[in-house]
XYZ file of C-alpha atoms in Angstrom:
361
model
C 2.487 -17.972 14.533
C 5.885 -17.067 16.359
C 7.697 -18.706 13.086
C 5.828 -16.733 11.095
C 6.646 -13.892 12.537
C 10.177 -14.572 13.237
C 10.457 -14.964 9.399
C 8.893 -11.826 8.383
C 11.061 -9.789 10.816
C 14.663 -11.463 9.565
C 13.281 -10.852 6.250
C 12.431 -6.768 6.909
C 16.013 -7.371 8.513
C 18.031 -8.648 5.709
C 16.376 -6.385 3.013
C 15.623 -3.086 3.321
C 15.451 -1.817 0.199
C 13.263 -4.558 -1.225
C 10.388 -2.902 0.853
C 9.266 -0.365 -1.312
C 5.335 0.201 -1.227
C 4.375 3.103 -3.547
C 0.392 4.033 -3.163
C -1.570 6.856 -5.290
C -4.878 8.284 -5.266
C -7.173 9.085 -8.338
C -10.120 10.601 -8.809
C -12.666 11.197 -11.600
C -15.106 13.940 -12.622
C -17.579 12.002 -11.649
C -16.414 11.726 -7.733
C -14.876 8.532 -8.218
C -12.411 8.008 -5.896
C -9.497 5.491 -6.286
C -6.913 3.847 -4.405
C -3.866 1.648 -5.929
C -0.611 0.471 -4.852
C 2.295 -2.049 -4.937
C 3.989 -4.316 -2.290
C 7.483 -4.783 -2.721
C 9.249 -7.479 -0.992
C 12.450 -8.500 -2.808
C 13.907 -11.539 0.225
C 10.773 -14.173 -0.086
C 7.601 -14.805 -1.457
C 5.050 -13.456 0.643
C 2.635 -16.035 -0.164
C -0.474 -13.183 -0.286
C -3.692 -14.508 0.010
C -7.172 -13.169 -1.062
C -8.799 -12.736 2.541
C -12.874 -12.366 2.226
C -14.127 -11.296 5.953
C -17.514 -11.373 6.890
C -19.711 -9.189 9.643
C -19.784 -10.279 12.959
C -16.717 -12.315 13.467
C -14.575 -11.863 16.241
C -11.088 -10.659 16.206
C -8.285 -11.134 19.140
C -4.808 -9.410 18.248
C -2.515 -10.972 19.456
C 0.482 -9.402 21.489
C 4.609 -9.706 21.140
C 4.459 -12.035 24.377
C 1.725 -14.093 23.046
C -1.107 -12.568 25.141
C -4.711 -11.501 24.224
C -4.916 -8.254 23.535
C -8.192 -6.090 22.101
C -11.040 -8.647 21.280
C -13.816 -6.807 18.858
C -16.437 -7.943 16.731
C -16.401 -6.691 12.805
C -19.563 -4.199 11.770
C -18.733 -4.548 8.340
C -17.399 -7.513 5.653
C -14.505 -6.362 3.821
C -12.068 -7.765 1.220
C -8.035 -7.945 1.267
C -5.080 -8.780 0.677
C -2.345 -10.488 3.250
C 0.968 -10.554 3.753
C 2.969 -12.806 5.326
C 0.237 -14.295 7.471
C -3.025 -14.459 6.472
C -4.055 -12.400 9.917
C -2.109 -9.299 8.371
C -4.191 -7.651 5.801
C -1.865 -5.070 3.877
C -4.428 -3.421 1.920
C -8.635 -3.735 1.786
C -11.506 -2.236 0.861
C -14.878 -2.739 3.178
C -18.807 -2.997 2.392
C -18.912 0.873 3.071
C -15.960 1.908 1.097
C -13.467 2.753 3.703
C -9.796 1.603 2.350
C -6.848 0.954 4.460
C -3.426 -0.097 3.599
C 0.402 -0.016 5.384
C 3.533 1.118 3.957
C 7.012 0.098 5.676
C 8.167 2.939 7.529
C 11.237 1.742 8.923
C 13.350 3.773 10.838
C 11.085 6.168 11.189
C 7.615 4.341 12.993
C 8.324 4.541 16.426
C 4.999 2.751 18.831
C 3.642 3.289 21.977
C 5.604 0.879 24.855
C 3.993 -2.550 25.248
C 3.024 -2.921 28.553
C 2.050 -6.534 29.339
C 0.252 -5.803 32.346
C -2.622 -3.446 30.158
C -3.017 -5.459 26.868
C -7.163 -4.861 26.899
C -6.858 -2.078 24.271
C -3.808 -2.851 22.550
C -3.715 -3.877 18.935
C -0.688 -5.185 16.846
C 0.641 -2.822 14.291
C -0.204 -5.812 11.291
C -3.580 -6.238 12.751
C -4.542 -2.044 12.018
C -5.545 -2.453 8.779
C -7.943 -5.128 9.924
C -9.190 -3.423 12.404
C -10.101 -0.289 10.592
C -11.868 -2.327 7.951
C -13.905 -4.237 9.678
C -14.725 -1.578 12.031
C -15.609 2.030 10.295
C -17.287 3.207 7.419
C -15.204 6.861 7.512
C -11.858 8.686 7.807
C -13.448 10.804 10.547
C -14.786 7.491 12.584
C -11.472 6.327 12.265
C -9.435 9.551 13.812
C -12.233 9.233 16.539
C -11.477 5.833 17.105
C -7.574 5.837 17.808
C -7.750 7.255 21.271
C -9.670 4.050 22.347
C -6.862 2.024 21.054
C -2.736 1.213 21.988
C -0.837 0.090 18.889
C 1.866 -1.772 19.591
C 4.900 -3.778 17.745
C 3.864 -7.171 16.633
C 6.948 -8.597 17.515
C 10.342 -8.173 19.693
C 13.661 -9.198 18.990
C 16.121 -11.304 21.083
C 17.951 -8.143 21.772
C 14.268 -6.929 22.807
C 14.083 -4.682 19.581
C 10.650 -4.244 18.460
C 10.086 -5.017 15.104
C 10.265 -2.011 12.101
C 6.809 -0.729 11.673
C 4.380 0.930 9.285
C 2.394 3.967 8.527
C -1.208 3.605 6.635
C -3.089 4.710 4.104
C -7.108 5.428 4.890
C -8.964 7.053 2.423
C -13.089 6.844 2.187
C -15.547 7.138 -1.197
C -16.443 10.775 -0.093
C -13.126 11.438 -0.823
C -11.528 11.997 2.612
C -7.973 10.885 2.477
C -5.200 10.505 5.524
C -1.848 9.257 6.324
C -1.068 8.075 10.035
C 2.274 7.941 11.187
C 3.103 6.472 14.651
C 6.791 8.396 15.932
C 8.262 9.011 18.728
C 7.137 5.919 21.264
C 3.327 6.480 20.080
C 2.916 9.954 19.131
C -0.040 9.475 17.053
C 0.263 12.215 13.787
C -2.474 12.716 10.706
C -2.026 14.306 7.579
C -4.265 15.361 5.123
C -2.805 12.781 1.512
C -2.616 16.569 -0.343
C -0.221 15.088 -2.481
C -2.456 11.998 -3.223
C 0.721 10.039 -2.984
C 2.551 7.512 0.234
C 6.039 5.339 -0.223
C 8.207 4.684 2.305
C 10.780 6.152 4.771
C 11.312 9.636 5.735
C 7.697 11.062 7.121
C 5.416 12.290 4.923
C 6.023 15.752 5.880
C 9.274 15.285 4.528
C 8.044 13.906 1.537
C 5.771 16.823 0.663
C 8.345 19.283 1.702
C 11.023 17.539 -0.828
C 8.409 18.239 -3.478
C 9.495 21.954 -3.571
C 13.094 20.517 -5.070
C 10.681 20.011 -8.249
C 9.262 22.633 -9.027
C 10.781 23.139 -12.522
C 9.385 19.523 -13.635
C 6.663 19.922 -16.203
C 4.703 17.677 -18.850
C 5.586 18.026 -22.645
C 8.313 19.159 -24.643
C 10.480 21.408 -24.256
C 10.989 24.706 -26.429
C 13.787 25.465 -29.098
C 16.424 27.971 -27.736
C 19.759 29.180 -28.650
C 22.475 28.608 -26.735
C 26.156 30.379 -28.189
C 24.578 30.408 -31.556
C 23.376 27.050 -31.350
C 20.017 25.977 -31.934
C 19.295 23.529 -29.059
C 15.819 21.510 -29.308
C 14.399 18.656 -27.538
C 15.372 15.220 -28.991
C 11.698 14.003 -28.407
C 8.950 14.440 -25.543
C 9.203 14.312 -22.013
C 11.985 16.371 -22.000
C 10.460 19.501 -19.748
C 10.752 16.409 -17.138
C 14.180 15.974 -17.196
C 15.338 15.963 -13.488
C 12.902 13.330 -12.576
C 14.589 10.775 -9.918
C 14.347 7.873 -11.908
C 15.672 5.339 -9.160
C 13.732 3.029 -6.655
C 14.357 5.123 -3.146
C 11.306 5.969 -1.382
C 11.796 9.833 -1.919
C 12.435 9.384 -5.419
C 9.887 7.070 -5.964
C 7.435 9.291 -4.310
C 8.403 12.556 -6.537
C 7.739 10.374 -9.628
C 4.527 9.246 -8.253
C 2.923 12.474 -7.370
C 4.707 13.916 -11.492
C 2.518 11.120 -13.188
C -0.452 11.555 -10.851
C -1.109 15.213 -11.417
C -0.124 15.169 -15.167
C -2.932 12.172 -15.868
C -5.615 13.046 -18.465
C -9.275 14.097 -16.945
C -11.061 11.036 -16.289
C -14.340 10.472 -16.383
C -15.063 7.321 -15.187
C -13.978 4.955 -12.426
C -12.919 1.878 -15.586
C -10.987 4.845 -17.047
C -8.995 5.784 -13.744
C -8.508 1.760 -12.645
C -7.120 1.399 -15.961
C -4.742 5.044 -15.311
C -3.760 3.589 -11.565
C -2.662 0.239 -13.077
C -0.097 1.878 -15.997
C 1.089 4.612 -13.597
C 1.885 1.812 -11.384
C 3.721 -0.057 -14.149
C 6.481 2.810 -13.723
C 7.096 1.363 -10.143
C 7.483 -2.313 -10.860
C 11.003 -3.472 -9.448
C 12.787 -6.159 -11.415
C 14.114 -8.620 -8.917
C 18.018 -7.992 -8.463
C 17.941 -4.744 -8.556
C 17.869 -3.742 -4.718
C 20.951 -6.353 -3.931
C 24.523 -5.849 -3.918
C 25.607 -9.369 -4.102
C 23.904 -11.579 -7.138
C 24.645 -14.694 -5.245
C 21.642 -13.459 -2.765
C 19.014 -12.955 -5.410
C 16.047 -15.272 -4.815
C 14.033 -17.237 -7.073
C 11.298 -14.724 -7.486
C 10.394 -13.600 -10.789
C 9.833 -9.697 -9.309
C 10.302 -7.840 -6.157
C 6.962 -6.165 -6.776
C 4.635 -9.032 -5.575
C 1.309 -7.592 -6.700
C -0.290 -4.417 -7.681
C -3.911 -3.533 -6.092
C -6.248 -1.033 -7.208
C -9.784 0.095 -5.611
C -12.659 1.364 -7.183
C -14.037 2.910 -3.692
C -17.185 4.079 -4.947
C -18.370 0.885 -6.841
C -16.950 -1.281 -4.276
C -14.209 -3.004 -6.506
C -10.690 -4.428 -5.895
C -8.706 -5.743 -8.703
C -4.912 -7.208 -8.494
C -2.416 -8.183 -10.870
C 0.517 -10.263 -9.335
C 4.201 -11.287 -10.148
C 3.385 -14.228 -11.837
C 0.283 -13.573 -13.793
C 0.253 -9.882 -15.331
C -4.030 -10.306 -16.129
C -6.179 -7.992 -13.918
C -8.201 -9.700 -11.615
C -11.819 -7.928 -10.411
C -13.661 -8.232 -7.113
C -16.888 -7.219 -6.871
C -17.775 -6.653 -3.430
C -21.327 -7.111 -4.374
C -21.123 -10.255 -4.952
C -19.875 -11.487 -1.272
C -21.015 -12.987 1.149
C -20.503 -11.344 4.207
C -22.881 -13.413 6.415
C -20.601 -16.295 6.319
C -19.514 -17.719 9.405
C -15.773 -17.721 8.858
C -13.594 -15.666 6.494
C -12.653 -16.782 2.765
C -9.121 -17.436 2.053
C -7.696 -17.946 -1.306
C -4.604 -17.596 -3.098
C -3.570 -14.804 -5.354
C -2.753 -17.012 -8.310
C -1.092 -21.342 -9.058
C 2.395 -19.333 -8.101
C 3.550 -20.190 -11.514
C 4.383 -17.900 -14.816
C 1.308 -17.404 -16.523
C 0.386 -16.232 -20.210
C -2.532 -16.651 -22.988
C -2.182 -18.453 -26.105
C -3.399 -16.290 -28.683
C -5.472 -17.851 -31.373
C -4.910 -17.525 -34.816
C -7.539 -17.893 -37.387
């Protein structure tokens, strides 16, 4: 595990930009609630797997020194996806409908102090999502939870430098929605997802406030005018959008995210918004390259965004599409088994290019 983690933290390291989660929420007439997202990681395959977890299995996290830290058992099966290690579930979706998912946050995530003298009720940062999953059925049993718990850095330096951290993503199928951020050496703050959009680095409060630079951003076309005596008219549509950041930063990315969220159609049904989340989401796909200043560093990846997820919350559905195979894959959560007696593990796809012959008659 300690070259495993090694790796991930030289690769967060060598590659900042290349981490560029971008996560929106949906919603239909109907209450469905829905919660998609992208993984960016432009250095190395992440080698994701498809993690099925059932009830009553026991969980250690495991601290930066190699201790024990909190031991629980899960209340609830749930299905994710890892990264890096197949302990580290990035995003997931649980019998009950509770989602959880991180976002780098680097430079900005700041934990509580590892102590290795209390470890009882401390909990790796990659080990949160996990925890909430298998643990809570609610946002509000979650906020209630985190004064029980110590989240801590999963892994130190040689320098003694904990390791650049995350904030998450927990939404439930009533609709609750929140973003936790971890500053200032463990300062624990919530917000309300009003904007129904997460990315990266700064906080989210910055986020929302750079929102008001927008303001003039609109759907459609824009109207004829004269300007000097000439007649000035749009060359085609989306031109009352002009303005919108077009390039991969976190704050831009996050502007264009919450522009295509609020101007999506009314939708009616939860197939209707899964199919919404998954071509809003094709605006955020990064071509491989394109976060590097020297081509000689470019790996052999045919994308920096790994794989796109999207959750059906209500109906207790996760689908994926990944770098290397562009079909939508469904997981019906109704058709686990969550009395097994260990968890499921299975990759996302063969790791190769994939396509469809089409047949010709």
């Amino acid at each position: 595990m300690k070259k495993t983690l090694l790796a991930l933290v030289v690769a967060i390291g060598f590659s900042q930009a290349a981490n560029a989660c971008t996560g929106i929420t949906l919603a239909t007439t109907g209450n469905d609630h829905i919660q998609a997202r992208t993984i960016e990681w432009g250095h190395s395959n992440l080698n994701s797997k498809l993690i099925i977890a059932p009830r009553d299995y026991s969980y250690t996290s495991t601290m930066p020194d190699h201790k024990s830290g909190l031991t629980w058992v899960s209340k609830y099966g749930f299905a994710g996806i890892s990264v890096s290690d197949d302990k580290f579930i990035a995003e997931g979706i649980n019998e009950k409908g509770l989602t959880a998912g991180l976002f780098y946050f680097r430079g900005y995530g700041s934990l509580a102090t590892y102590d290795p003298k209390q470890t009882a009720n401390n909990i790796n940062d990659m080990d949160f999502v996990r925890w909430m999953l298998s643990q809570y059925s609610t946002v509000a049993e979650v906020e209630a939870a985190l004064s029980k718990i110590k989240i801590v850095t999963v892994y130190f330096d040689e320098k003694g430098q904990p390791s650049p951290t995350a904030h998450w993503r927990v939404s439930d199928k009533q609709g609750n929605s929140i973003v936790i951020e971890i500053m200032d050496h463990g300062k624990i703050n919530i917000h309300k997802n009003t904007a129904k959009v997460l990315t990266n680095s700064p906080d989210y409060n910055w986020q929302v406030t750079n929102l008001n630079n927008y303001i003039n951003l609109h759907p459609g076309i824009s109207k004829p005018q004269q300007i000097n005596g000439v007649e000035a008219q749009s060359f085609g549509v989306g031109s009352n959008f002009v303005g919108l950041p077009g390039d991969i930063s976190p704050p831009s990315r996050f502007v264009r995210a919450a522009f295509y969220v609020n101007s999506a159609p009314i939708l009616k049904t939860a197939q209707q918004a899964v199919s919404q989340a998954f071509h809003i989401l094709n605006n955020f796909d990064i071509p491989i390259g394109s976060e590097f200043n020297d081509k000689a560093h470019i790996p052999d990846l045919p994308s920096a965004t790994q794989w796109t997820s999207v959750i059906d919350q209500n109906n207790g559905e996760l689908y994926y599409k990944t770098m290397y195979n562009s079909t939508i894959r469904r997981v019906d959560l109704a058709t686990l088994n969550f009395n097994a007696k260990q968890e499921y593990i299975q990759a996302l796809d063969n790791g190769k290019f994939s396509y469809q012959n089409v047949a010709v008659k």
